[in-house]
């Protein structure tokens, strides 16, 4: 007999967990964009990320729509997910439609946050991996924003949103190509924090993978 925790775990597959993580980011990004006056390149970081996330949201909506037995019943609430997957293009960033899309995204994010908290506390092992994934996504985005704020030196080679995202991703994954690097003291501090977090996240993933293999071996025995 399946327990409630097992049922929740089955529902929260990898793609669903990814959607939840991205929804949490969307909520934080909306807060940044609403309450702070951001430089143009920082806004571009948020815009590029937003368009990518909207693509993931749309794929998730289509997957669940085609898997639904009763599509009309699914659309009673599914239309909210469809609307929230519309990207915030420049010509749409004004007017009532823009505010409505934002509202639906906030509703989706709050719903996802509730599922995330339940998942983390019910399943500690996978919950740890989920929390690490959230930290990784948020660190890449917000360190990209932070590095653009401090790398204003004339010799800086991190000047655009694309540069910042590329630098943050290669740094947190500990690859570090070296083609983009901070030259200011503040930027180097951000890089140190990001590298430290990256090493910690790699250790978390390795521990989770080892735990998963041990569990699979026990099932085989």
Coordinates of C-alpha atoms in Angstrom, one line a residue, residues 2-135:
X2 CA 1.3 3.4 -1.0
X3 CA 1.7 6.0 1.7
X4 CA 1.0 9.7 1.2
X5 CA 4.7 10.5 1.2
X6 CA 5.3 7.9 -1.5
X7 CA 2.4 9.3 -3.6
X8 CA 3.8 12.8 -3.2
X9 CA 7.3 11.6 -4.3
X10 CA 5.9 9.9 -7.4
X11 CA 4.1 13.1 -8.4
X12 CA 7.2 15.2 -7.9
X13 CA 9.4 13.7 -10.6
X14 CA 12.5 15.4 -12.0
X15 CA 10.6 17.7 -14.4
X16 CA 8.1 18.7 -11.7
X17 CA 10.9 19.5 -9.3
X18 CA 12.6 21.6 -12.0
X19 CA 9.3 23.5 -12.5
X20 CA 9.0 24.1 -8.8
X21 CA 12.6 25.4 -8.5
X22 CA 12.1 27.7 -11.5
X23 CA 8.8 29.0 -10.0
X24 CA 10.6 30.0 -6.8
X25 CA 13.2 31.9 -8.9
X26 CA 10.4 33.6 -10.8
X27 CA 8.9 34.9 -7.6
X28 CA 12.2 36.3 -6.4
X29 CA 12.9 37.8 -9.9
X30 CA 9.5 39.5 -9.9
X31 CA 10.3 41.1 -6.5
X32 CA 13.6 42.4 -7.8
X33 CA 12.1 43.7 -11.0
X34 CA 9.2 45.4 -9.1
X35 CA 10.9 47.0 -6.2
X36 CA 14.4 47.9 -7.6
X37 CA 15.5 50.2 -10.4
X38 CA 17.8 47.8 -12.3
X39 CA 20.5 48.8 -14.8
X40 CA 19.8 47.8 -18.4
X41 CA 22.2 44.8 -18.5
X42 CA 20.8 43.4 -15.2
X43 CA 17.3 43.7 -16.6
X44 CA 18.6 41.7 -19.7
X45 CA 19.8 38.9 -17.4
X46 CA 16.3 38.6 -16.0
X47 CA 14.7 38.9 -19.4
X48 CA 16.9 36.2 -21.0
X49 CA 16.4 33.9 -18.0
X50 CA 12.6 34.6 -18.1
X51 CA 12.4 33.6 -21.7
X52 CA 14.2 30.3 -21.1
X53 CA 12.0 29.5 -18.1
X54 CA 8.9 30.3 -20.1
X55 CA 10.0 27.7 -22.6
X56 CA 10.4 25.1 -19.8
X57 CA 6.9 26.1 -18.4
X58 CA 5.3 25.7 -21.8
X59 CA 6.9 22.2 -22.4
X60 CA 5.6 21.2 -18.9
X61 CA 2.1 22.5 -19.7
X62 CA 2.0 20.6 -23.0
X63 CA 3.2 17.4 -21.4
X64 CA 0.6 17.5 -18.7
X65 CA -2.1 18.5 -21.1
X66 CA -1.5 15.6 -23.5
X67 CA -1.2 13.2 -20.6
X68 CA -4.5 14.3 -19.0
X69 CA -7.4 11.9 -19.4
X70 CA -10.0 14.7 -19.2
X71 CA -8.5 17.7 -21.0
X72 CA -11.5 19.9 -20.3
X73 CA -11.2 19.3 -16.6
X74 CA -7.5 19.8 -16.7
X75 CA -7.9 23.2 -18.4
X76 CA -10.1 24.5 -15.5
X77 CA -6.9 25.2 -13.7
X78 CA -4.3 24.5 -16.4
X79 CA -5.1 27.7 -18.2
X80 CA -3.3 29.6 -15.4
X81 CA -0.1 27.6 -16.1
X82 CA -0.5 28.3 -19.8
X83 CA -0.9 32.1 -19.3
X84 CA 2.1 32.1 -16.9
X85 CA 4.3 30.5 -19.6
X86 CA 3.9 33.6 -21.8
X87 CA 7.3 35.3 -22.0
X88 CA 7.6 39.0 -21.0
X89 CA 8.6 40.5 -24.3
X90 CA 9.4 44.2 -24.5
X91 CA 6.2 45.2 -26.2
X92 CA 4.2 43.3 -23.5
X93 CA 5.8 45.0 -20.5
X94 CA 3.1 47.6 -20.2
X95 CA -0.6 47.6 -19.7
X96 CA -3.2 45.3 -18.0
X97 CA -2.1 42.1 -19.8
X98 CA 1.4 42.5 -18.3
X99 CA 0.0 42.9 -14.8
X100 CA -2.3 39.9 -15.2
X101 CA 0.5 37.6 -16.4
X102 CA 2.6 38.7 -13.4
X103 CA -0.3 37.9 -11.1
X104 CA -0.7 34.4 -12.5
X105 CA 3.0 33.8 -12.2
X106 CA 2.9 34.8 -8.5
X107 CA 0.0 32.4 -8.0
X108 CA 1.9 29.6 -9.6
X109 CA 5.0 30.4 -7.7
X110 CA 3.2 30.3 -4.3
X111 CA 1.6 27.0 -5.2
X112 CA 4.9 25.6 -6.2
X113 CA 6.6 26.9 -3.0
X114 CA 4.1 25.0 -0.9
X115 CA 4.8 21.7 -2.8
X116 CA 8.5 22.3 -2.4
X117 CA 8.4 22.7 1.4
X118 CA 6.3 19.5 1.7
X119 CA 8.7 17.7 -0.5
X120 CA 11.8 18.8 1.4
X121 CA 10.4 17.8 4.8
X122 CA 8.8 14.5 3.7
X123 CA 11.8 13.2 1.7
X124 CA 15.0 14.4 3.4
X125 CA 17.4 12.7 0.9
X126 CA 15.8 14.0 -2.3
X127 CA 14.8 17.1 -0.5
X128 CA 18.4 17.9 0.1
X129 CA 19.1 17.5 -3.6
X130 CA 16.1 19.8 -4.4
X131 CA 17.4 22.4 -2.0
X132 CA 20.8 22.2 -3.6
X133 CA 19.3 22.6 -7.1
X134 CA 17.4 25.7 -5.9
X135 CA 20.6 27.2 -4.4

